[in-house]
Amino acid sequence: MGKYRKYTPETKVRIVLEILRGDKSVAQASRDYQIKDSLLYRWKDEFLEGAKQAIAYGKPTEQKRRADKVAELERLVGKLTMQLEIAKKASHFVKCLPPESEN
């Protein structure tokens, strides 16, 4: 039974990029590196899917903008909650006051 070879992520990326850039075909890379072409196709598909997901999540600046917006909204919720509590207490206080006489 053959021993499985392990490849580092860096090696996989280097080989996949050679294929994607057109430096080598899958068949040529398979021969040069003695890796089954089915494995190279799988690495290529995984690489492209990972790239697609990385782009879909947006740029770090977009993430920061969203985080800043969330923080701003959380501050607003806190402020409005405090105002609501003050209004409730004031309403309760006004109800407890004796009615003023008109004289």
Tab-separated table of N, CA and C in Angstrom, residues 24 38-39 79 101:
chain	number	residue	atom	x	y	z
A	24	LYS	N	1.244	25.954	-16.954
A	24	LYS	CA	1.209	24.507	-17.154
A	24	LYS	C	-0.240	24.072	-17.291
A	38	SER	N	-6.923	14.299	-11.073
A	38	SER	CA	-8.178	14.493	-10.332
A	38	SER	C	-7.935	15.291	-9.054
A	39	LEU	N	-6.781	15.064	-8.414
A	39	LEU	CA	-6.443	15.816	-7.210
A	39	LEU	C	-6.160	17.275	-7.562
A	79	LYS	N	-29.139	55.314	24.254
A	79	LYS	CA	-29.630	56.671	24.527
A	79	LYS	C	-31.157	56.690	24.569
A	101	SER	N	-55.158	73.431	42.528
A	101	SER	CA	-56.428	74.171	42.586
A	101	SER	C	-56.313	75.380	41.676
